[in-house]
Amino acid sequence: MTSASFPRPSSRFDGVGFSEIVKVRNRVMELLAAGQKVWRFEGGEPYMPTPKPVKAGMGEALVRNQTRYAPSSGIPELRQAILEKVRRKNGIPAEPESPIVVNGGMHGLFAAFATLIDPGDEVLMFSPYWTPVLDLISYHRAEAVLVPTEEARRDGISAALAARATPRTKILYWNSPNNPTGDVFSRAEVEEVAAFARERNLAVVSDEAYEDLIYEGEPSVAPASLPGMYERTITVFTLSKSYSMTGWRLGYVVAPEHYQSAIKTVVLYTTNGVSTPTQWAGLEALQRGGEALEEWKGGYRSRRDRLVAGLEAAGFEVESPRAALYLFPKVPSWLGNDSRAAARTLLDGAKVATVPGIVFGPEGEGHLRFSFSVPEEMIAGGVEARQSYTSATARR
Ligand SMILES: Cc1ncc(COP(=O)(O)O)c(C=O)c1O
């Protein structure tokens, strides 16, 4: 029998991974299907449902029969609300055509990289980083050049960037507040990065998915709000985390005129725009979602503090983050220092699901990511399960 011959998939996918977080989730699903109780900290989404007025916004749009094609870059009402928000809250000097509605943060990042990258370009990015970004960069045939955040903060951001920039460097990807660490870069740090981008004529892709989830201290500073930066920055926002809308798939990018046509073209040929009723719900979220967000922040803060206390009691070294949804503690010695092995031991032994830090880059090795955006019972149960597991292991 001759083996079947068929055209192979595009080489564009060589070297593009498929989220390791999904692998953890699949293992959790197996355990659940086998009837096991799993304490789930591997996720990355708000723990409460989408606010009622937002859901009602979609219902009303359906009643009004707003179910037809919308302009692929977004309904004018939503784009106007975004324009006002980014000018007021983020200080970005956006123009009426700057906001482009996309299917969530991931789609916005895809559009930003598709707009800017030529094959062979290099993209500077701080590490640890949100995993899919590396794959988006590979998919567009550019090379990610990692800048360890800890080193940059210790030895100077400009020096760390300068040591890794080459004539092929075109873009700097930036994520503050950060997933997985919850770090927020200070104004002085953002100014330093901006000065570097201007000096080297780099474009900046600024991923501000967690802009609203900051529990203490100053708000984050949008690079596009700084002098000479709007022209070179594509800022990516999402409603997923701010308004508990992860499943709705709604976000927006804000870009200067010279990038708008490419971004609009990507949106047109990838999704032909976001579903029309979803965009009406998004308008409600921007206009009326702020109240729920303020209420939830207290809940996030208390969950964070309880999980920090629980992990510290278990011998983890944890820094309490001031933003986002995650703790990123060092793996304690009783779990070894290989984060994949540690996550496997915790999952199979204590039925506690986490994400191994190595998934977020070499600088994440030796850490585990725990989401604190989980029901309160999950925190209590997870801490208890871990304790029984360690006492049982100690007795062996
Ligand atoms: C740093 C970061 N950027 C972007 C996103 C994308 O969010 P979404 O596609 O759900 O809007 C996420 C989601 O986890 C994230 O953590």
Tab-separated table of C-alpha atoms and ligand atoms in Angstrom:
chain	number	residue	atom	x	y	z
A	1	MET	CA	0.000	0.000	0.000
A	2	THR	CA	1.388	3.404	-0.920
A	3	SER	CA	1.267	6.008	1.805
A	4	ALA	CA	-1.199	8.835	1.207
A	5	SER	CA	0.329	11.964	-0.206
A	6	PHE	CA	-1.158	15.364	0.445
A	7	PRO	CA	0.047	18.950	0.638
A	8	ARG	CA	1.497	19.752	4.056
A	9	PRO	CA	0.200	22.651	6.192
A	10	SER	CA	2.031	25.932	5.741
A	11	SER	CA	5.524	26.082	7.208
A	12	ARG	CA	4.276	29.235	8.917
A	13	PHE	CA	3.132	26.927	11.724
A	14	ASP	CA	6.528	25.295	12.251
A	15	GLY	CA	7.691	26.366	15.672
A	16	VAL	CA	4.315	27.805	16.661
A	17	GLY	CA	3.173	26.114	19.877
A	18	PHE	CA	-0.379	25.491	21.050
A	19	SER	CA	-0.784	26.911	24.545
A	20	GLU	CA	0.669	24.719	27.295
A	21	ILE	CA	-1.993	26.106	29.597
A	22	VAL	CA	-4.470	24.153	27.469
A	23	LYS	CA	-2.504	20.973	28.258
A	24	VAL	CA	-2.927	21.615	31.985
A	25	ARG	CA	-6.632	22.222	31.428
A	26	ASN	CA	-6.936	18.952	29.495
A	27	ARG	CA	-5.343	17.007	32.376
A	28	VAL	CA	-7.761	18.717	34.790
A	29	MET	CA	-10.660	17.652	32.542
A	30	GLU	CA	-9.420	14.031	32.625
A	31	LEU	CA	-9.316	14.066	36.429
A	32	LEU	CA	-12.766	15.630	36.633
A	33	ALA	CA	-14.142	13.071	34.163
A	34	ALA	CA	-12.709	10.353	36.409
A	35	GLY	CA	-14.815	11.760	39.256
A	36	GLN	CA	-11.935	13.441	41.131
A	37	LYS	CA	-12.283	16.775	42.935
A	38	VAL	CA	-9.759	19.252	41.529
A	39	TRP	CA	-8.849	22.571	43.193
A	40	ARG	CA	-8.500	24.784	40.156
A	41	PHE	CA	-6.043	27.675	40.154
A	42	GLU	CA	-4.871	27.283	36.555
A	43	GLY	CA	-7.395	29.642	34.959
A	44	GLY	CA	-7.176	33.280	34.037
A	45	GLU	CA	-10.581	34.864	34.169
A	46	PRO	CA	-12.831	36.861	36.487
A	47	TYR	CA	-14.758	34.621	38.901
A	48	MET	CA	-18.149	36.359	38.676
A	49	PRO	CA	-20.727	36.483	35.862
A	50	THR	CA	-20.984	39.332	33.352
A	51	PRO	CA	-22.919	42.275	34.913
A	52	LYS	CA	-26.682	42.284	34.271
A	53	PRO	CA	-26.816	45.632	32.367
A	54	VAL	CA	-24.257	44.273	29.909
A	55	LYS	CA	-26.310	41.137	29.288
A	56	ALA	CA	-29.425	43.303	28.981
A	57	GLY	CA	-27.567	45.423	26.410
A	58	MET	CA	-27.316	42.410	24.136
A	59	GLY	CA	-30.952	41.442	24.753
A	60	GLU	CA	-32.141	44.917	23.832
A	61	ALA	CA	-30.024	44.915	20.677
A	62	LEU	CA	-31.668	41.647	19.661
A	63	VAL	CA	-35.134	43.062	20.310
A	64	ARG	CA	-34.230	46.066	18.138
A	65	ASN	CA	-33.131	43.570	15.442
A	66	GLN	CA	-29.592	44.833	15.533
A	67	THR	CA	-28.454	41.578	14.051
A	68	ARG	CA	-27.123	42.582	10.657
A	69	TYR	CA	-23.608	43.245	9.419
A	70	ALA	CA	-22.026	46.159	11.226
A	71	PRO	CA	-19.092	48.157	9.838
A	72	SER	CA	-16.194	45.696	10.211
A	73	SER	CA	-14.187	48.132	12.364
A	74	GLY	CA	-17.059	48.566	14.824
A	75	ILE	CA	-20.401	50.315	15.319
A	76	PRO	CA	-19.948	54.111	15.505
A	77	GLU	CA	-21.568	54.315	18.977
A	78	LEU	CA	-19.036	51.898	20.485
A	79	ARG	CA	-16.077	53.485	18.700
A	80	GLN	CA	-17.146	56.890	20.024
A	81	ALA	CA	-17.413	55.552	23.600
A	82	ILE	CA	-13.956	53.992	23.276
A	83	LEU	CA	-12.530	57.239	21.930
A	84	GLU	CA	-13.850	59.155	24.937
A	85	LYS	CA	-12.598	56.476	27.357
A	86	VAL	CA	-9.046	56.273	26.021
A	87	ARG	CA	-8.696	60.042	25.915
A	88	ARG	CA	-10.045	60.482	29.436
A	89	LYS	CA	-8.757	57.430	31.293
A	90	ASN	CA	-5.602	56.501	29.419
A	91	GLY	CA	-4.552	59.988	28.277
A	92	ILE	CA	-4.028	58.713	24.723
A	93	PRO	CA	-4.380	61.536	22.155
A	94	ALA	CA	-6.614	59.353	19.963
A	95	GLU	CA	-8.496	60.648	16.928
A	96	PRO	CA	-12.016	59.595	15.871
A	97	GLU	CA	-10.713	56.851	13.556
A	98	SER	CA	-8.180	55.459	16.071
A	99	PRO	CA	-10.371	52.893	17.888
A	100	ILE	CA	-10.935	49.656	15.980
A	101	VAL	CA	-13.169	47.000	17.531
A	102	VAL	CA	-11.701	43.468	17.578
A	103	ASN	CA	-12.636	40.000	18.863
A	104	GLY	CA	-10.791	40.289	22.185
A	105	GLY	CA	-7.231	40.990	23.218
A	106	MET	CA	-5.785	38.010	21.360
A	107	HIS	CA	-7.266	39.218	18.084
A	108	GLY	CA	-6.017	42.736	18.774
A	109	LEU	CA	-2.489	41.419	19.334
A	110	PHE	CA	-2.713	39.314	16.169
A	111	ALA	CA	-3.786	42.397	14.196
A	112	ALA	CA	-1.031	44.531	15.732
A	113	PHE	CA	1.737	42.049	14.895
A	114	ALA	CA	0.293	41.395	11.415
A	115	THR	CA	0.336	45.153	10.824
A	116	LEU	CA	3.914	45.722	11.932
A	117	ILE	CA	6.001	42.605	11.306
A	118	ASP	CA	8.047	41.774	8.247
A	119	PRO	CA	9.659	38.318	8.275
A	120	GLY	CA	13.021	38.444	10.022
A	121	ASP	CA	12.164	41.379	12.274
A	122	GLU	CA	13.058	41.164	15.945
A	123	VAL	CA	10.637	41.955	18.761
A	124	LEU	CA	11.954	42.907	22.207
A	125	MET	CA	9.785	41.702	25.073
A	126	PHE	CA	10.191	41.493	28.825
A	127	SER	CA	10.175	38.036	30.386
A	128	PRO	CA	8.220	36.440	32.097
A	129	TYR	CA	5.564	37.113	29.447
A	130	TRP	CA	2.090	35.940	28.504
A	131	THR	CA	2.833	32.767	26.541
A	132	PRO	CA	0.741	33.209	23.367
A	133	VAL	CA	2.651	36.353	22.439
A	134	LEU	CA	5.728	34.309	21.600
A	135	ASP	CA	3.660	32.162	19.231
A	136	LEU	CA	2.011	35.185	17.607
A	137	ILE	CA	5.474	36.570	16.900
A	138	SER	CA	6.708	33.228	15.471
A	139	TYR	CA	3.572	32.891	13.358
A	140	HIS	CA	4.424	36.197	11.697
A	141	ARG	CA	7.981	34.925	11.154
A	142	ALA	CA	9.693	37.359	13.446
A	143	GLU	CA	12.009	36.564	16.319
A	144	ALA	CA	11.217	37.324	19.948
A	145	VAL	CA	14.208	38.633	21.897
A	146	LEU	CA	13.660	38.223	25.639
A	147	VAL	CA	14.673	40.861	28.150
A	148	PRO	CA	14.610	39.464	31.715
A	149	THR	CA	12.467	41.888	33.727
A	150	GLU	CA	14.386	41.252	36.929
A	151	GLU	CA	17.713	42.093	35.274
A	152	ALA	CA	16.226	45.201	33.615
A	153	ARG	CA	14.915	46.460	36.936
A	154	ARG	CA	18.158	45.724	38.720
A	155	ASP	CA	20.668	46.985	36.143
A	156	GLY	CA	18.623	49.593	34.283
A	157	ILE	CA	15.926	49.218	31.645
A	158	SER	CA	17.734	51.114	28.857
A	159	ALA	CA	20.907	49.102	29.395
A	160	ALA	CA	19.005	45.793	29.308
A	161	LEU	CA	17.178	46.814	26.119
A	162	ALA	CA	20.307	48.256	24.464
A	163	ALA	CA	22.230	45.039	25.143
A	164	ARG	CA	19.679	43.080	23.088
A	165	ALA	CA	18.645	45.506	20.339
A	166	THR	CA	20.055	44.940	16.848
A	167	PRO	CA	19.503	46.685	13.507
A	168	ARG	CA	16.687	44.138	12.950
A	169	THR	CA	14.777	45.218	16.079
A	170	LYS	CA	11.531	46.856	15.006
A	171	ILE	CA	9.003	46.343	17.790
A	172	LEU	CA	8.833	46.363	21.572
A	173	TYR	CA	5.978	44.325	23.066
A	174	TRP	CA	4.911	45.639	26.414
A	175	ASN	CA	2.466	44.211	28.976
A	176	SER	CA	1.712	46.161	32.135
A	177	PRO	CA	0.026	45.110	34.422
A	178	ASN	CA	1.765	41.854	33.653
A	179	ASN	CA	0.511	38.330	33.308
A	180	PRO	CA	1.885	36.225	35.069
A	181	THR	CA	3.617	38.404	37.712
A	182	GLY	CA	1.010	41.094	38.429
A	183	ASP	CA	3.783	43.710	38.216
A	184	VAL	CA	2.890	47.225	37.134
A	185	PHE	CA	5.712	49.266	35.627
A	186	SER	CA	6.142	52.681	37.251
A	187	ARG	CA	5.800	55.952	35.340
A	188	ALA	CA	9.580	56.375	35.409
A	189	GLU	CA	10.031	52.902	33.932
A	190	VAL	CA	7.466	53.512	31.185
A	191	GLU	CA	9.186	56.811	30.397
A	192	GLU	CA	12.518	55.006	30.090
A	193	VAL	CA	11.075	52.401	27.732
A	194	ALA	CA	9.416	55.162	25.698
A	195	ALA	CA	12.659	57.104	25.416
A	196	PHE	CA	14.373	53.946	24.155
A	197	ALA	CA	11.624	53.339	21.582
A	198	ARG	CA	11.899	56.917	20.298
A	199	GLU	CA	15.693	56.858	20.169
A	200	ARG	CA	15.762	53.546	18.233
A	201	ASN	CA	12.663	54.331	16.165
A	202	LEU	CA	10.783	51.260	17.431
A	203	ALA	CA	7.071	50.556	17.261
A	204	VAL	CA	5.423	49.580	20.562
A	205	VAL	CA	2.645	47.023	20.961
A	206	SER	CA	1.163	47.797	24.362
A	207	ASP	CA	-1.004	45.037	25.842
A	208	GLU	CA	-3.174	46.601	28.551
A	209	ALA	CA	-5.523	43.680	29.207
A	210	TYR	CA	-5.377	44.205	33.003
A	211	GLU	CA	-5.519	48.019	33.104
A	212	ASP	CA	-8.595	47.971	35.361
A	213	LEU	CA	-7.422	45.289	37.787
A	214	ILE	CA	-5.063	47.328	39.957
A	215	TYR	CA	-5.690	47.034	43.700
A	216	GLU	CA	-3.223	49.474	45.234
A	217	GLY	CA	-1.069	52.391	44.205
A	218	GLU	CA	-0.910	54.381	40.989
A	219	PRO	CA	-2.812	53.419	37.823
A	220	SER	CA	-0.715	52.042	34.972
A	221	VAL	CA	0.710	54.475	32.441
A	222	ALA	CA	-0.132	53.910	28.771
A	223	PRO	CA	3.013	54.371	26.650
A	224	ALA	CA	0.838	55.966	23.939
A	225	SER	CA	0.050	58.825	26.334
A	226	LEU	CA	3.701	59.945	26.490
A	227	PRO	CA	5.182	62.578	24.165
A	228	GLY	CA	6.100	61.267	20.711
A	229	MET	CA	4.664	57.812	21.473
A	230	TYR	CA	1.123	57.834	20.081
A	231	GLU	CA	2.519	57.806	16.531
A	232	ARG	CA	4.508	54.622	17.141
A	233	THR	CA	2.176	52.658	19.443
A	234	ILE	CA	-0.646	50.199	18.883
A	235	THR	CA	-2.454	49.788	22.204
A	236	VAL	CA	-4.497	46.625	22.716
A	237	PHE	CA	-7.399	46.596	25.193
A	238	THR	CA	-9.980	43.924	25.996
A	239	LEU	CA	-13.294	43.860	27.843
A	240	SER	CA	-12.588	40.260	28.930
A	241	LYS	CA	-10.996	40.930	32.300
A	242	SER	CA	-12.447	44.348	33.185
A	243	TYR	CA	-16.101	43.386	32.774
A	244	SER	CA	-16.010	39.613	33.178
A	245	MET	CA	-16.630	39.134	29.473
A	246	THR	CA	-14.035	36.499	28.556
A	247	GLY	CA	-16.498	34.452	26.507
A	248	TRP	CA	-17.956	37.388	24.593
A	249	ARG	CA	-14.754	37.974	22.591
A	250	LEU	CA	-14.659	41.757	22.550
A	251	GLY	CA	-11.764	44.179	22.648
A	252	TYR	CA	-10.352	47.167	20.790
A	253	VAL	CA	-7.090	48.536	19.542
A	254	VAL	CA	-6.123	52.183	19.389
A	255	ALA	CA	-3.706	53.143	16.642
A	256	PRO	CA	-2.444	56.203	14.776
A	257	GLU	CA	-3.550	56.865	11.216
A	258	HIS	CA	-0.636	55.180	9.427
A	259	TYR	CA	-1.462	51.781	11.004
A	260	GLN	CA	-5.253	51.954	10.845
A	261	SER	CA	-5.760	50.732	7.308
A	262	ALA	CA	-3.649	47.569	7.866
A	263	ILE	CA	-5.434	46.814	11.155
A	264	LYS	CA	-8.839	47.308	9.561
A	265	THR	CA	-7.812	45.000	6.707
A	266	VAL	CA	-6.736	42.262	9.153
A	267	VAL	CA	-10.045	42.541	11.003
A	268	LEU	CA	-12.004	42.455	7.737
A	269	TYR	CA	-10.312	39.314	6.464
A	270	THR	CA	-10.062	37.416	9.736
A	271	THR	CA	-13.512	37.938	11.303
A	272	ASN	CA	-15.307	40.610	9.270
A	273	GLY	CA	-15.965	42.336	12.576
A	274	VAL	CA	-17.375	41.476	15.981
A	275	SER	CA	-20.968	40.199	16.235
A	276	THR	CA	-23.296	43.216	16.205
A	277	PRO	CA	-25.276	42.447	19.418
A	278	THR	CA	-21.997	41.834	21.268
A	279	GLN	CA	-20.852	45.329	20.339
A	280	TRP	CA	-24.038	46.820	21.820
A	281	ALA	CA	-23.382	44.890	25.014
A	282	GLY	CA	-19.838	46.283	24.977
A	283	LEU	CA	-21.242	49.814	24.812
A	284	GLU	CA	-23.246	49.093	27.980
A	285	ALA	CA	-20.106	47.750	29.657
A	286	LEU	CA	-18.144	50.915	28.900
A	287	GLN	CA	-21.014	53.139	29.991
A	288	ARG	CA	-22.300	51.226	33.021
A	289	GLY	CA	-19.833	48.462	33.891
A	290	GLY	CA	-17.614	50.600	36.126
A	291	GLU	CA	-19.793	50.125	39.214
A	292	ALA	CA	-19.511	46.325	39.167
A	293	LEU	CA	-15.791	46.588	38.578
A	294	GLU	CA	-15.269	48.689	41.721
A	295	GLU	CA	-17.311	46.191	43.736
A	296	TRP	CA	-15.328	43.220	42.434
A	297	LYS	CA	-11.998	44.790	43.295
A	298	GLY	CA	-12.650	44.246	47.020
A	299	GLY	CA	-13.354	40.583	46.260
A	300	TYR	CA	-10.135	40.214	44.285
A	301	ARG	CA	-8.123	41.874	47.019
A	302	SER	CA	-9.463	39.587	49.750
A	303	ARG	CA	-8.984	36.463	47.596
A	304	ARG	CA	-5.441	37.527	46.822
A	305	ASP	CA	-4.648	38.076	50.499
A	306	ARG	CA	-6.170	34.741	51.564
A	307	LEU	CA	-4.277	32.802	48.926
A	308	VAL	CA	-1.015	34.599	49.746
A	309	ALA	CA	-1.483	33.655	53.418
A	310	GLY	CA	-2.324	30.039	52.519
A	311	LEU	CA	0.686	29.656	50.267
A	312	GLU	CA	3.032	31.278	52.753
A	313	ALA	CA	1.852	28.828	55.370
A	314	ALA	CA	2.750	26.055	52.913
A	315	GLY	CA	6.309	27.334	52.628
A	316	PHE	CA	5.929	29.259	49.359
A	317	GLU	CA	7.815	32.526	48.982
A	318	VAL	CA	5.126	34.841	47.574
A	319	GLU	CA	5.218	38.499	46.630
A	320	SER	CA	1.738	39.949	46.863
A	321	PRO	CA	1.078	41.534	43.440
A	322	ARG	CA	-0.728	44.845	43.194
A	323	ALA	CA	-2.545	43.975	39.956
A	324	ALA	CA	-4.006	41.335	37.605
A	325	LEU	CA	-5.340	37.948	38.739
A	326	TYR	CA	-2.308	35.852	39.623
A	327	LEU	CA	0.236	34.907	42.258
A	328	PHE	CA	3.590	33.801	40.897
A	329	PRO	CA	5.414	32.304	43.892
A	330	LYS	CA	8.704	30.451	43.853
A	331	VAL	CA	8.337	26.694	44.034
A	332	PRO	CA	9.215	25.681	47.623
A	333	SER	CA	12.054	23.233	48.134
A	334	TRP	CA	9.704	20.375	49.075
A	335	LEU	CA	8.431	20.476	45.473
A	336	GLY	CA	11.844	20.702	43.760
A	337	ASN	CA	12.770	23.466	41.331
A	338	ASP	CA	11.504	22.080	38.047
A	339	SER	CA	8.209	23.908	37.623
A	340	ARG	CA	6.665	21.340	35.263
A	341	ALA	CA	7.433	18.500	37.691
A	342	ALA	CA	6.186	20.594	40.627
A	343	ALA	CA	2.897	21.406	38.889
A	344	ARG	CA	2.435	17.724	37.999
A	345	THR	CA	3.113	16.623	41.594
A	346	LEU	CA	0.643	19.171	42.957
A	347	LEU	CA	-2.013	18.164	40.440
A	348	ASP	CA	-1.667	14.402	40.686
A	349	GLY	CA	-0.928	14.349	44.423
A	350	ALA	CA	-2.985	17.145	45.992
A	351	LYS	CA	-5.367	17.686	43.024
A	352	VAL	CA	-4.318	21.337	42.990
A	353	ALA	CA	-4.069	22.697	39.427
A	354	THR	CA	-1.525	25.439	38.667
A	355	VAL	CA	0.498	26.519	35.626
A	356	PRO	CA	4.252	25.790	35.582
A	357	GLY	CA	6.273	29.004	35.457
A	358	ILE	CA	8.477	27.797	32.592
A	359	VAL	CA	5.470	28.263	30.320
A	360	PHE	CA	5.968	32.028	30.751
A	361	GLY	CA	9.588	31.954	29.588
A	362	PRO	CA	12.922	30.832	31.054
A	363	GLU	CA	12.656	33.602	33.655
A	364	GLY	CA	9.491	31.934	34.955
A	365	GLU	CA	11.235	28.643	35.758
A	366	GLY	CA	11.176	27.826	39.465
A	367	HIS	CA	7.736	29.469	39.833
A	368	LEU	CA	4.103	28.377	39.648
A	369	ARG	CA	1.161	30.534	38.602
A	370	PHE	CA	-1.944	30.448	40.791
A	371	SER	CA	-5.046	32.446	39.854
A	372	PHE	CA	-6.692	34.046	42.888
A	373	SER	CA	-9.784	34.829	40.843
A	374	VAL	CA	-11.604	31.728	42.054
A	375	PRO	CA	-14.543	31.030	44.403
A	376	GLU	CA	-13.622	31.478	48.080
A	377	GLU	CA	-14.291	27.759	48.758
A	378	MET	CA	-11.646	26.924	46.177
A	379	ILE	CA	-9.017	28.855	48.124
A	380	ALA	CA	-9.948	27.224	51.435
A	381	GLY	CA	-10.215	23.770	49.848
A	382	GLY	CA	-7.007	24.099	47.842
A	383	VAL	CA	-4.987	25.167	50.872
A	384	GLU	CA	-6.462	22.312	52.939
A	385	ALA	CA	-5.856	19.705	50.182
A	386	ARG	CA	-2.269	20.819	49.881
A	387	GLN	CA	-1.765	20.549	53.646
A	388	SER	CA	-3.169	17.021	53.847
A	389	TYR	CA	-1.013	16.038	50.891
A	390	THR	CA	2.207	17.366	52.454
A	391	SER	CA	1.490	15.741	55.825
A	392	ALA	CA	0.801	12.438	54.050
A	393	THR	CA	4.023	12.792	52.012
A	394	ALA	CA	6.004	13.664	55.164
A	395	ARG	CA	4.723	10.508	56.925
A	396	ARG	CA	5.879	8.262	54.066
B	1	LIG	C1	-1.602	39.672	29.001
B	1	LIG	C2	-2.826	39.263	28.240
B	1	LIG	N1	-3.071	39.883	27.082
B	1	LIG	C3	-4.151	39.581	26.350
B	1	LIG	C4	-5.052	38.619	26.759
B	1	LIG	C5	-6.179	38.282	25.828
B	1	LIG	O1	-7.425	38.394	26.343
B	1	LIG	P1	-8.725	38.067	25.512
B	1	LIG	O2	-8.343	37.487	24.186
B	1	LIG	O3	-9.518	37.127	26.352
B	1	LIG	O4	-9.440	39.350	25.356
B	1	LIG	C6	-4.830	37.927	27.960
B	1	LIG	C7	-5.725	36.859	28.405
B	1	LIG	O5	-5.440	36.074	29.273
B	1	LIG	C8	-3.678	38.275	28.725
B	1	LIG	O6	-3.411	37.658	29.883
